[in-house]
């Protein structure tokens, strides 16, 4: 079963080649996400500078609450940046837009990914990954459907699992299916490819009877199924959420929101087994919240810096 959604997308452009000098962009939100998308950049993945004087570069326009929380952006093989985000605390859909340069954006879409589940309470932290093998994109997110997993229901608490759809054109989507059931309340999944396997970083959202609130890892040979039992926590004795991962100098770096401490943290690993805390090395814009780090080439970053850091645009 599929559902279609008409949309005004930006015209695809030819993908640019990756330059010799890599750079990184952090897409994020601040406060409750009412003002929209924020961007920061870095050359080493540790020291980050806000673009546009840390003012929003894109205003949310879809959804009842018109929020732009948890913005996830990737660059597709079509040369476009594709971005999804949380539009509301309680709606059964997500936001989507595309851009050739992260400056000029297509018309925003509301994608009703859980419209067929009348009891679904939310769609949180959507992420996008491109599957070269299947020549399509997978969008995945966390949703609570009361009574669906009664063995981990807790009174007064949501009980999320990770769901997904696939699409080739961001107009027609497959019906949402379950992606990951780890046996606990799980949110904030983010997936990266590591050789011939996929790595899912996720948050154990369990609060009762024992509080977890930590980041873990699972692995699969297949993008849409077969993820392993979640690892032990890779984060420390603090509450962490919103992981985003990127490989820098042959090491995986996982950033996360230490949301009760109002600061960001990070851990790194060369083998995805042994993790080192590097939070003290980070320098990030004040008030940064759950977002995504992605590698871009230097010409792309130079364009963003010239555009957003000039006084009169």
PDB file of C-alpha atoms in Angstrom:
ATOM      1  CA  UNK A   1       0.000   0.000   0.000  1.00  0.00           C
ATOM      2  CA  UNK A   2       1.289   3.482  -0.831  1.00  0.00           C
ATOM      3  CA  UNK A   3       0.024   6.990  -0.410  1.00  0.00           C
ATOM      4  CA  UNK A   4       0.770   9.955  -2.634  1.00  0.00           C
ATOM      5  CA  UNK A   5       1.392  13.563  -1.754  1.00  0.00           C
ATOM      6  CA  UNK A   6       1.641  16.355  -4.282  1.00  0.00           C
ATOM      7  CA  UNK A   7       4.595  18.632  -3.657  1.00  0.00           C
ATOM      8  CA  UNK A   8       6.559  21.448  -5.232  1.00  0.00           C
ATOM      9  CA  UNK A   9      10.111  20.212  -5.099  1.00  0.00           C
ATOM     10  CA  UNK A  10      13.213  22.101  -6.094  1.00  0.00           C
ATOM     11  CA  UNK A  11      14.647  21.011  -9.440  1.00  0.00           C
ATOM     12  CA  UNK A  12      17.369  18.377  -8.945  1.00  0.00           C
ATOM     13  CA  UNK A  13      20.891  19.563  -9.651  1.00  0.00           C
ATOM     14  CA  UNK A  14      24.036  17.646 -10.457  1.00  0.00           C
ATOM     15  CA  UNK A  15      25.886  16.430  -7.380  1.00  0.00           C
ATOM     16  CA  UNK A  16      29.116  18.236  -6.668  1.00  0.00           C
ATOM     17  CA  UNK A  17      32.311  16.291  -6.132  1.00  0.00           C
ATOM     18  CA  UNK A  18      33.755  16.144  -2.657  1.00  0.00           C
ATOM     19  CA  UNK A  19      36.662  18.520  -2.224  1.00  0.00           C
ATOM     20  CA  UNK A  20      39.970  17.739  -0.554  1.00  0.00           C
ATOM     21  CA  UNK A  21      39.147  19.879   2.478  1.00  0.00           C
ATOM     22  CA  UNK A  22      36.119  18.401   4.288  1.00  0.00           C
ATOM     23  CA  UNK A  23      33.779  20.485   6.363  1.00  0.00           C
ATOM     24  CA  UNK A  24      30.770  19.779   8.540  1.00  0.00           C
ATOM     25  CA  UNK A  25      27.339  21.318   9.030  1.00  0.00           C
ATOM     26  CA  UNK A  26      25.191  20.955  12.144  1.00  0.00           C
ATOM     27  CA  UNK A  27      21.444  21.371  11.602  1.00  0.00           C
ATOM     28  CA  UNK A  28      19.695  22.076  14.901  1.00  0.00           C
ATOM     29  CA  UNK A  29      16.882  23.872  16.683  1.00  0.00           C
ATOM     30  CA  UNK A  30      16.658  26.073  19.748  1.00  0.00           C
ATOM     31  CA  UNK A  31      14.075  26.419  22.514  1.00  0.00           C
ATOM     32  CA  UNK A  32      10.896  24.629  21.369  1.00  0.00           C
ATOM     33  CA  UNK A  33      11.601  24.893  17.644  1.00  0.00           C
ATOM     34  CA  UNK A  34       9.140  27.695  16.863  1.00  0.00           C
ATOM     35  CA  UNK A  35      11.622  29.880  14.981  1.00  0.00           C
ATOM     36  CA  UNK A  36      12.951  27.122  12.730  1.00  0.00           C
ATOM     37  CA  UNK A  37      16.201  25.720  11.398  1.00  0.00           C
ATOM     38  CA  UNK A  38      19.591  26.823  12.715  1.00  0.00           C
ATOM     39  CA  UNK A  39      22.972  26.001  11.161  1.00  0.00           C
ATOM     40  CA  UNK A  40      26.526  25.818  12.483  1.00  0.00           C
ATOM     41  CA  UNK A  41      29.744  24.773  10.764  1.00  0.00           C
ATOM     42  CA  UNK A  42      33.054  23.212  11.694  1.00  0.00           C
ATOM     43  CA  UNK A  43      36.298  22.093  10.061  1.00  0.00           C
ATOM     44  CA  UNK A  44      37.286  19.594  12.751  1.00  0.00           C
ATOM     45  CA  UNK A  45      33.985  18.445  14.247  1.00  0.00           C
ATOM     46  CA  UNK A  46      34.835  19.932  17.631  1.00  0.00           C
ATOM     47  CA  UNK A  47      34.695  23.714  17.338  1.00  0.00           C
ATOM     48  CA  UNK A  48      31.427  24.920  15.830  1.00  0.00           C
ATOM     49  CA  UNK A  49      30.413  28.400  14.677  1.00  0.00           C
ATOM     50  CA  UNK A  50      26.814  29.483  14.158  1.00  0.00           C
ATOM     51  CA  UNK A  51      25.739  30.837  10.787  1.00  0.00           C
ATOM     52  CA  UNK A  52      23.371  33.792  10.341  1.00  0.00           C
ATOM     53  CA  UNK A  53      24.283  35.144  13.797  1.00  0.00           C
ATOM     54  CA  UNK A  54      22.558  32.039  15.185  1.00  0.00           C
ATOM     55  CA  UNK A  55      19.181  33.215  13.885  1.00  0.00           C
ATOM     56  CA  UNK A  56      16.932  30.729  12.092  1.00  0.00           C
ATOM     57  CA  UNK A  57      17.548  30.264   8.366  1.00  0.00           C
ATOM     58  CA  UNK A  58      14.217  28.547   7.603  1.00  0.00           C
ATOM     59  CA  UNK A  59      10.826  29.149   9.244  1.00  0.00           C
ATOM     60  CA  UNK A  60       8.434  26.222   9.831  1.00  0.00           C
ATOM     61  CA  UNK A  61       5.182  26.420   7.892  1.00  0.00           C
ATOM     62  CA  UNK A  62       3.527  22.996   8.150  1.00  0.00           C
ATOM     63  CA  UNK A  63       1.730  21.122  10.906  1.00  0.00           C
ATOM     64  CA  UNK A  64      -0.720  22.399  13.484  1.00  0.00           C
ATOM     65  CA  UNK A  65       1.990  23.562  15.866  1.00  0.00           C
ATOM     66  CA  UNK A  66       4.373  24.722  13.112  1.00  0.00           C
ATOM     67  CA  UNK A  67       7.511  23.568  14.873  1.00  0.00           C
ATOM     68  CA  UNK A  68      10.855  22.596  13.354  1.00  0.00           C
ATOM     69  CA  UNK A  69      12.381  20.324  15.966  1.00  0.00           C
ATOM     70  CA  UNK A  70      15.032  17.635  15.426  1.00  0.00           C
ATOM     71  CA  UNK A  71      15.965  18.698  11.869  1.00  0.00           C
ATOM     72  CA  UNK A  72      17.763  15.916  10.011  1.00  0.00           C
ATOM     73  CA  UNK A  73      19.429  16.688   6.673  1.00  0.00           C
ATOM     74  CA  UNK A  74      21.354  14.469   4.274  1.00  0.00           C
ATOM     75  CA  UNK A  75      22.735  15.043   0.801  1.00  0.00           C
ATOM     76  CA  UNK A  76      21.217  12.733  -1.791  1.00  0.00           C
ATOM     77  CA  UNK A  77      22.736  11.428  -5.026  1.00  0.00           C
ATOM     78  CA  UNK A  78      20.568  13.989  -6.857  1.00  0.00           C
ATOM     79  CA  UNK A  79      22.699  16.772  -5.352  1.00  0.00           C
ATOM     80  CA  UNK A  80      19.870  17.998  -3.135  1.00  0.00           C
ATOM     81  CA  UNK A  81      19.866  18.314   0.614  1.00  0.00           C
ATOM     82  CA  UNK A  82      16.794  16.487   1.926  1.00  0.00           C
ATOM     83  CA  UNK A  83      15.524  17.437   5.385  1.00  0.00           C
ATOM     84  CA  UNK A  84      12.861  16.034   7.704  1.00  0.00           C
ATOM     85  CA  UNK A  85      11.772  17.357  11.102  1.00  0.00           C
ATOM     86  CA  UNK A  86       9.295  17.055  13.954  1.00  0.00           C
ATOM     87  CA  UNK A  87       6.356  19.408  13.358  1.00  0.00           C
ATOM     88  CA  UNK A  88       4.441  18.796  16.572  1.00  0.00           C
ATOM     89  CA  UNK A  89       4.410  16.977  19.882  1.00  0.00           C
ATOM     90  CA  UNK A  90       1.273  15.015  18.938  1.00  0.00           C
ATOM     91  CA  UNK A  91       0.590  14.935  15.189  1.00  0.00           C
ATOM     92  CA  UNK A  92       0.727  11.802  13.022  1.00  0.00           C
ATOM     93  CA  UNK A  93       3.027  13.273  10.407  1.00  0.00           C
ATOM     94  CA  UNK A  94       6.387  14.939   9.827  1.00  0.00           C
ATOM     95  CA  UNK A  95       7.835  17.867   7.877  1.00  0.00           C
ATOM     96  CA  UNK A  96       9.979  17.670   4.740  1.00  0.00           C
ATOM     97  CA  UNK A  97      11.749  20.084   2.375  1.00  0.00           C
ATOM     98  CA  UNK A  98      14.710  19.986  -0.015  1.00  0.00           C
ATOM     99  CA  UNK A  99      17.377  22.432  -1.083  1.00  0.00           C
ATOM    100  CA  UNK A 100      20.258  22.578  -3.578  1.00  0.00           C
ATOM    101  CA  UNK A 101      22.387  24.660  -1.208  1.00  0.00           C
ATOM    102  CA  UNK A 102      20.734  24.839   2.275  1.00  0.00           C
ATOM    103  CA  UNK A 103      19.873  28.455   1.447  1.00  0.00           C
ATOM    104  CA  UNK A 104      16.930  28.187  -0.947  1.00  0.00           C
ATOM    105  CA  UNK A 105      14.325  25.616   0.089  1.00  0.00           C
ATOM    106  CA  UNK A 106      11.429  23.918  -1.663  1.00  0.00           C
ATOM    107  CA  UNK A 107       7.847  24.258  -0.509  1.00  0.00           C
ATOM    108  CA  UNK A 108       7.497  22.488   2.822  1.00  0.00           C
ATOM    109  CA  UNK A 109       5.460  19.275   2.951  1.00  0.00           C
ATOM    110  CA  UNK A 110       3.503  17.655   5.748  1.00  0.00           C
ATOM    111  CA  UNK A 111       3.890  13.904   5.265  1.00  0.00           C
ATOM    112  CA  UNK A 112       1.125  11.961   7.115  1.00  0.00           C
ATOM    113  CA  UNK A 113       3.261   8.877   7.718  1.00  0.00           C
ATOM    114  CA  UNK A 114       1.061   7.492  10.525  1.00  0.00           C
ATOM    115  CA  UNK A 115      -2.344   8.618   9.233  1.00  0.00           C
ATOM    116  CA  UNK A 116      -3.386   4.955   8.943  1.00  0.00           C
ATOM    117  CA  UNK A 117      -2.836   4.458  12.702  1.00  0.00           C
ATOM    118  CA  UNK A 118      -5.687   6.371  14.381  1.00  0.00           C
ATOM    119  CA  UNK A 119      -4.305   5.721  17.877  1.00  0.00           C
ATOM    120  CA  UNK A 120      -0.780   6.931  17.087  1.00  0.00           C
ATOM    121  CA  UNK A 121       0.132   9.721  19.493  1.00  0.00           C
ATOM    122  CA  UNK A 122       3.099  11.335  17.758  1.00  0.00           C
ATOM    123  CA  UNK A 123       5.893  11.225  15.173  1.00  0.00           C
ATOM    124  CA  UNK A 124       9.178  12.293  16.731  1.00  0.00           C
ATOM    125  CA  UNK A 125      12.681  12.921  15.407  1.00  0.00           C
ATOM    126  CA  UNK A 126      12.399  11.737  11.787  1.00  0.00           C
ATOM    127  CA  UNK A 127      15.642  10.938   9.998  1.00  0.00           C
ATOM    128  CA  UNK A 128      16.512  10.191   6.369  1.00  0.00           C
ATOM    129  CA  UNK A 129      19.031   7.791   4.862  1.00  0.00           C
ATOM    130  CA  UNK A 130      19.631   6.933   1.208  1.00  0.00           C
ATOM    131  CA  UNK A 131      19.871   3.284   0.157  1.00  0.00           C
ATOM    132  CA  UNK A 132      22.145   2.905  -2.860  1.00  0.00           C
ATOM    133  CA  UNK A 133      21.210  -0.773  -3.151  1.00  0.00           C
ATOM    134  CA  UNK A 134      17.487  -0.017  -3.394  1.00  0.00           C
ATOM    135  CA  UNK A 135      17.803   3.366  -5.093  1.00  0.00           C
ATOM    136  CA  UNK A 136      15.434   4.960  -2.580  1.00  0.00           C
ATOM    137  CA  UNK A 137      15.297   6.917   0.658  1.00  0.00           C
ATOM    138  CA  UNK A 138      14.178   5.595   4.014  1.00  0.00           C
ATOM    139  CA  UNK A 139      12.566   7.973   6.499  1.00  0.00           C
ATOM    140  CA  UNK A 140      12.266   6.672  10.049  1.00  0.00           C
ATOM    141  CA  UNK A 141      11.010   8.080  13.360  1.00  0.00           C
ATOM    142  CA  UNK A 142       9.585   7.180  16.799  1.00  0.00           C
ATOM    143  CA  UNK A 143       5.857   6.750  17.468  1.00  0.00           C
ATOM    144  CA  UNK A 144       3.792   5.607  20.427  1.00  0.00           C
ATOM    145  CA  UNK A 145       0.704   3.496  19.670  1.00  0.00           C
ATOM    146  CA  UNK A 146      -1.035   2.692  22.989  1.00  0.00           C
ATOM    147  CA  UNK A 147      -1.397  -1.031  23.653  1.00  0.00           C
ATOM    148  CA  UNK A 148       0.856  -2.090  20.763  1.00  0.00           C
ATOM    149  CA  UNK A 149       3.680  -3.226  23.074  1.00  0.00           C
ATOM    150  CA  UNK A 150       1.916  -3.846  26.416  1.00  0.00           C
ATOM    151  CA  UNK A 151       4.874  -5.618  28.015  1.00  0.00           C
ATOM    152  CA  UNK A 152       6.699  -2.270  28.313  1.00  0.00           C
ATOM    153  CA  UNK A 153       3.726   0.022  28.909  1.00  0.00           C
ATOM    154  CA  UNK A 154       4.126   2.283  31.925  1.00  0.00           C
ATOM    155  CA  UNK A 155       1.253   4.348  33.286  1.00  0.00           C
ATOM    156  CA  UNK A 156       1.545   7.983  32.252  1.00  0.00           C
ATOM    157  CA  UNK A 157       4.500   7.320  29.922  1.00  0.00           C
ATOM    158  CA  UNK A 158       4.727   7.013  26.152  1.00  0.00           C
ATOM    159  CA  UNK A 159       5.992   3.713  24.776  1.00  0.00           C
ATOM    160  CA  UNK A 160       7.750   4.333  21.455  1.00  0.00           C
ATOM    161  CA  UNK A 161       9.067   2.087  18.739  1.00  0.00           C
ATOM    162  CA  UNK A 162      10.863   3.018  15.505  1.00  0.00           C
ATOM    163  CA  UNK A 163       8.852   2.973  12.245  1.00  0.00           C
ATOM    164  CA  UNK A 164       9.799   3.716   8.635  1.00  0.00           C
ATOM    165  CA  UNK A 165       8.631   4.437   5.101  1.00  0.00           C
ATOM    166  CA  UNK A 166      10.560   4.453   1.849  1.00  0.00           C
ATOM    167  CA  UNK A 167      10.305   6.773  -1.141  1.00  0.00           C
ATOM    168  CA  UNK A 168      12.116   7.438  -4.409  1.00  0.00           C
ATOM    169  CA  UNK A 169      10.800  10.938  -5.050  1.00  0.00           C
ATOM    170  CA  UNK A 170       9.316  12.342  -1.790  1.00  0.00           C
ATOM    171  CA  UNK A 171       5.906  12.243  -3.431  1.00  0.00           C
ATOM    172  CA  UNK A 172       4.906   8.593  -3.077  1.00  0.00           C
ATOM    173  CA  UNK A 173       5.632   6.701   0.136  1.00  0.00           C
ATOM    174  CA  UNK A 174       5.216   3.113   1.246  1.00  0.00           C
ATOM    175  CA  UNK A 175       2.981   2.348   4.199  1.00  0.00           C
ATOM    176  CA  UNK A 176       4.761   2.752   7.527  1.00  0.00           C
ATOM    177  CA  UNK A 177       6.180  -0.442   9.004  1.00  0.00           C
ATOM    178  CA  UNK A 178       7.960  -1.318  12.226  1.00  0.00           C
ATOM    179  CA  UNK A 179      11.734  -0.900  11.899  1.00  0.00           C
ATOM    180  CA  UNK A 180      13.066  -1.652  15.387  1.00  0.00           C
ATOM    181  CA  UNK A 181      11.595  -3.264  18.491  1.00  0.00           C
ATOM    182  CA  UNK A 182      14.379  -3.479  21.083  1.00  0.00           C
ATOM    183  CA  UNK A 183      12.127  -4.570  23.927  1.00  0.00           C
ATOM    184  CA  UNK A 184      12.097  -1.136  25.528  1.00  0.00           C
ATOM    185  CA  UNK A 185      10.792   2.378  24.935  1.00  0.00           C
ATOM    186  CA  UNK A 186      13.056   3.723  22.156  1.00  0.00           C
ATOM    187  CA  UNK A 187      13.342   7.105  20.431  1.00  0.00           C
ATOM    188  CA  UNK A 188      15.857   9.187  18.448  1.00  0.00           C
ATOM    189  CA  UNK A 189      17.271   6.506  16.158  1.00  0.00           C
ATOM    190  CA  UNK A 190      19.925   7.553  13.643  1.00  0.00           C
ATOM    191  CA  UNK A 191      21.497   5.167  11.126  1.00  0.00           C
ATOM    192  CA  UNK A 192      24.856   5.226   9.351  1.00  0.00           C
ATOM    193  CA  UNK A 193      26.411   2.740   6.950  1.00  0.00           C
ATOM    194  CA  UNK A 194      29.677   1.151   8.057  1.00  0.00           C
ATOM    195  CA  UNK A 195      31.081  -1.000   5.267  1.00  0.00           C
ATOM    196  CA  UNK A 196      28.652  -3.861   4.633  1.00  0.00           C
ATOM    197  CA  UNK A 197      26.521  -3.204   7.693  1.00  0.00           C
ATOM    198  CA  UNK A 198      24.255  -0.530   9.116  1.00  0.00           C
ATOM    199  CA  UNK A 199      24.757   1.024  12.535  1.00  0.00           C
ATOM    200  CA  UNK A 200      21.791   2.373  14.477  1.00  0.00           C
ATOM    201  CA  UNK A 201      22.422   4.757  17.371  1.00  0.00           C
ATOM    202  CA  UNK A 202      19.338   5.094  19.566  1.00  0.00           C
ATOM    203  CA  UNK A 203      18.060   6.352  22.878  1.00  0.00           C
ATOM    204  CA  UNK A 204      16.727   4.019  25.550  1.00  0.00           C
ATOM    205  CA  UNK A 205      13.873   6.219  26.748  1.00  0.00           C
ATOM    206  CA  UNK A 206      12.912   3.971  29.680  1.00  0.00           C
ATOM    207  CA  UNK A 207      12.085   5.917  32.830  1.00  0.00           C
ATOM    208  CA  UNK A 208      10.349   3.308  35.001  1.00  0.00           C
ATOM    209  CA  UNK A 209      11.037   1.158  36.935  1.00  0.00           C
ATOM    210  CA  UNK A 210      14.736   1.932  36.328  1.00  0.00           C
ATOM    211  CA  UNK A 211      15.681   5.139  34.542  1.00  0.00           C
ATOM    212  CA  UNK A 212      17.898   4.651  31.474  1.00  0.00           C
ATOM    213  CA  UNK A 213      17.915   7.792  29.245  1.00  0.00           C
ATOM    214  CA  UNK A 214      21.124   6.782  27.459  1.00  0.00           C
ATOM    215  CA  UNK A 215      22.487   6.147  23.965  1.00  0.00           C
ATOM    216  CA  UNK A 216      23.051   2.618  22.670  1.00  0.00           C
ATOM    217  CA  UNK A 217      24.041   0.921  19.392  1.00  0.00           C
ATOM    218  CA  UNK A 218      22.511  -1.832  17.246  1.00  0.00           C
ATOM    219  CA  UNK A 219      23.717  -3.406  13.973  1.00  0.00           C
ATOM    220  CA  UNK A 220      22.183  -5.022  10.911  1.00  0.00           C
ATOM    221  CA  UNK A 221      23.236  -6.331   7.489  1.00  0.00           C
ATOM    222  CA  UNK A 222      20.013  -4.868   6.109  1.00  0.00           C
ATOM    223  CA  UNK A 223      18.742  -1.316   6.255  1.00  0.00           C
ATOM    224  CA  UNK A 224      15.081  -2.080   6.946  1.00  0.00           C
ATOM    225  CA  UNK A 225      15.263  -5.155   9.174  1.00  0.00           C
ATOM    226  CA  UNK A 226      17.328  -7.433  11.356  1.00  0.00           C
ATOM    227  CA  UNK A 227      18.831  -4.998  13.856  1.00  0.00           C
ATOM    228  CA  UNK A 228      20.578  -6.654  16.764  1.00  0.00           C
ATOM    229  CA  UNK A 229      19.905  -6.376  20.450  1.00  0.00           C
ATOM    230  CA  UNK A 230      20.922  -2.923  21.648  1.00  0.00           C
ATOM    231  CA  UNK A 231      24.359  -2.608  23.226  1.00  0.00           C
ATOM    232  CA  UNK A 232      25.119  -1.431  26.703  1.00  0.00           C
ATOM    233  CA  UNK A 233      25.087   2.405  27.027  1.00  0.00           C
ATOM    234  CA  UNK A 234      27.868   4.243  25.209  1.00  0.00           C
ATOM    235  CA  UNK A 235      27.149   7.457  27.128  1.00  0.00           C
ATOM    236  CA  UNK A 236      27.837   8.303  30.764  1.00  0.00           C
ATOM    237  CA  UNK A 237      25.935   8.960  33.978  1.00  0.00           C
ATOM    238  CA  UNK A 238      23.753  11.722  32.563  1.00  0.00           C
ATOM    239  CA  UNK A 239      20.572  11.863  30.508  1.00  0.00           C
ATOM    240  CA  UNK A 240      21.327  11.907  26.774  1.00  0.00           C
ATOM    241  CA  UNK A 241      19.169  12.071  23.651  1.00  0.00           C
ATOM    242  CA  UNK A 242      19.191  13.031  19.971  1.00  0.00           C
ATOM    243  CA  UNK A 243      22.341  11.194  18.808  1.00  0.00           C
ATOM    244  CA  UNK A 244      23.901  12.130  15.484  1.00  0.00           C
ATOM    245  CA  UNK A 245      26.992  10.387  14.121  1.00  0.00           C
ATOM    246  CA  UNK A 246      29.686  11.095  11.561  1.00  0.00           C
ATOM    247  CA  UNK A 247      33.070   9.542  10.790  1.00  0.00           C
ATOM    248  CA  UNK A 248      35.986  11.944  11.225  1.00  0.00           C
ATOM    249  CA  UNK A 249      39.607  10.863  10.722  1.00  0.00           C
ATOM    250  CA  UNK A 250      38.662   7.159  10.835  1.00  0.00           C
ATOM    251  CA  UNK A 251      36.802   7.534  14.126  1.00  0.00           C
ATOM    252  CA  UNK A 252      33.072   7.568  14.696  1.00  0.00           C
ATOM    253  CA  UNK A 253      31.950  10.633  16.615  1.00  0.00           C
ATOM    254  CA  UNK A 254      28.487  10.553  18.191  1.00  0.00           C
ATOM    255  CA  UNK A 255      27.067  13.891  19.365  1.00  0.00           C
ATOM    256  CA  UNK A 256      24.087  14.040  21.705  1.00  0.00           C
ATOM    257  CA  UNK A 257      21.994  16.471  23.675  1.00  0.00           C
ATOM    258  CA  UNK A 258      22.611  16.401  27.435  1.00  0.00           C
ATOM    259  CA  UNK A 259      19.214  17.995  27.712  1.00  0.00           C
ATOM    260  CA  UNK A 260      18.852  18.142  31.490  1.00  0.00           C
ATOM    261  CA  UNK A 261      22.261  19.839  31.707  1.00  0.00           C
ATOM    262  CA  UNK A 262      21.506  22.224  28.803  1.00  0.00           C
ATOM    263  CA  UNK A 263      24.698  21.302  26.970  1.00  0.00           C
ATOM    264  CA  UNK A 264      25.981  18.971  24.288  1.00  0.00           C
ATOM    265  CA  UNK A 265      28.182  15.929  24.631  1.00  0.00           C
ATOM    266  CA  UNK A 266      30.105  13.550  22.373  1.00  0.00           C
ATOM    267  CA  UNK A 267      31.837  10.180  22.424  1.00  0.00           C
ATOM    268  CA  UNK A 268      34.191   8.693  19.840  1.00  0.00           C
ATOM    269  CA  UNK A 269      35.264   5.212  18.795  1.00  0.00           C
ATOM    270  CA  UNK A 270      37.448   3.580  16.145  1.00  0.00           C
ATOM    271  CA  UNK A 271      35.680   0.209  16.373  1.00  0.00           C
ATOM    272  CA  UNK A 272      32.108   1.026  17.501  1.00  0.00           C
ATOM    273  CA  UNK A 273      32.780  -1.029  20.638  1.00  0.00           C
ATOM    274  CA  UNK A 274      35.125   0.995  22.833  1.00  0.00           C
ATOM    275  CA  UNK A 275      33.992   4.569  23.437  1.00  0.00           C
ATOM    276  CA  UNK A 276      35.834   7.612  24.769  1.00  0.00           C
ATOM    277  CA  UNK A 277      34.082  10.673  26.170  1.00  0.00           C
ATOM    278  CA  UNK A 278      35.186  13.855  24.364  1.00  0.00           C
ATOM    279  CA  UNK A 279      32.463  16.228  25.578  1.00  0.00           C
ATOM    280  CA  UNK A 280      34.990  18.595  27.155  1.00  0.00           C
ATOM    281  CA  UNK A 281      36.546  19.231  23.728  1.00  0.00           C
ATOM    282  CA  UNK A 282      33.326  20.527  22.172  1.00  0.00           C
ATOM    283  CA  UNK A 283      32.548  24.169  21.526  1.00  0.00           C
ATOM    284  CA  UNK A 284      29.013  24.683  20.245  1.00  0.00           C
ATOM    285  CA  UNK A 285      26.510  27.549  19.910  1.00  0.00           C
ATOM    286  CA  UNK A 286      24.653  28.273  23.131  1.00  0.00           C
ATOM    287  CA  UNK A 287      21.247  26.649  23.391  1.00  0.00           C
ATOM    288  CA  UNK A 288      21.786  24.120  20.592  1.00  0.00           C
ATOM    289  CA  UNK A 289      19.263  21.267  20.586  1.00  0.00           C
ATOM    290  CA  UNK A 290      18.876  17.895  18.840  1.00  0.00           C
ATOM    291  CA  UNK A 291      20.014  18.003  15.231  1.00  0.00           C
ATOM    292  CA  UNK A 292      22.217  16.322  12.632  1.00  0.00           C
ATOM    293  CA  UNK A 293      25.873  16.569  11.648  1.00  0.00           C
ATOM    294  CA  UNK A 294      26.718  15.942   7.989  1.00  0.00           C
ATOM    295  CA  UNK A 295      29.900  16.230   5.960  1.00  0.00           C
ATOM    296  CA  UNK A 296      29.922  18.711   3.071  1.00  0.00           C
ATOM    297  CA  UNK A 297      32.635  19.960   0.744  1.00  0.00           C
ATOM    298  CA  UNK A 298      34.451  23.223   1.289  1.00  0.00           C
ATOM    299  CA  UNK A 299      32.894  25.080  -1.683  1.00  0.00           C
ATOM    300  CA  UNK A 300      29.448  24.300  -0.282  1.00  0.00           C
ATOM    301  CA  UNK A 301      30.459  25.640   3.109  1.00  0.00           C
ATOM    302  CA  UNK A 302      32.118  28.724   1.618  1.00  0.00           C
ATOM    303  CA  UNK A 303      28.836  29.547  -0.113  1.00  0.00           C
ATOM    304  CA  UNK A 304      26.917  29.248   3.173  1.00  0.00           C
ATOM    305  CA  UNK A 305      29.416  31.417   5.035  1.00  0.00           C
ATOM    306  CA  UNK A 306      29.340  34.110   2.352  1.00  0.00           C
ATOM    307  CA  UNK A 307      25.557  34.127   2.234  1.00  0.00           C
ATOM    308  CA  UNK A 308      24.616  33.922   5.897  1.00  0.00           C
ATOM    309  CA  UNK A 309      27.456  35.925   7.398  1.00  0.00           C
ATOM    310  CA  UNK A 310      27.045  38.998   5.270  1.00  0.00           C
ATOM    311  CA  UNK A 311      25.258  41.916   6.929  1.00  0.00           C
ATOM    312  CA  UNK A 312      22.711  42.551   4.196  1.00  0.00           C
ATOM    313  CA  UNK A 313      21.131  39.612   2.406  1.00  0.00           C
TER     314      UNK A 313
END
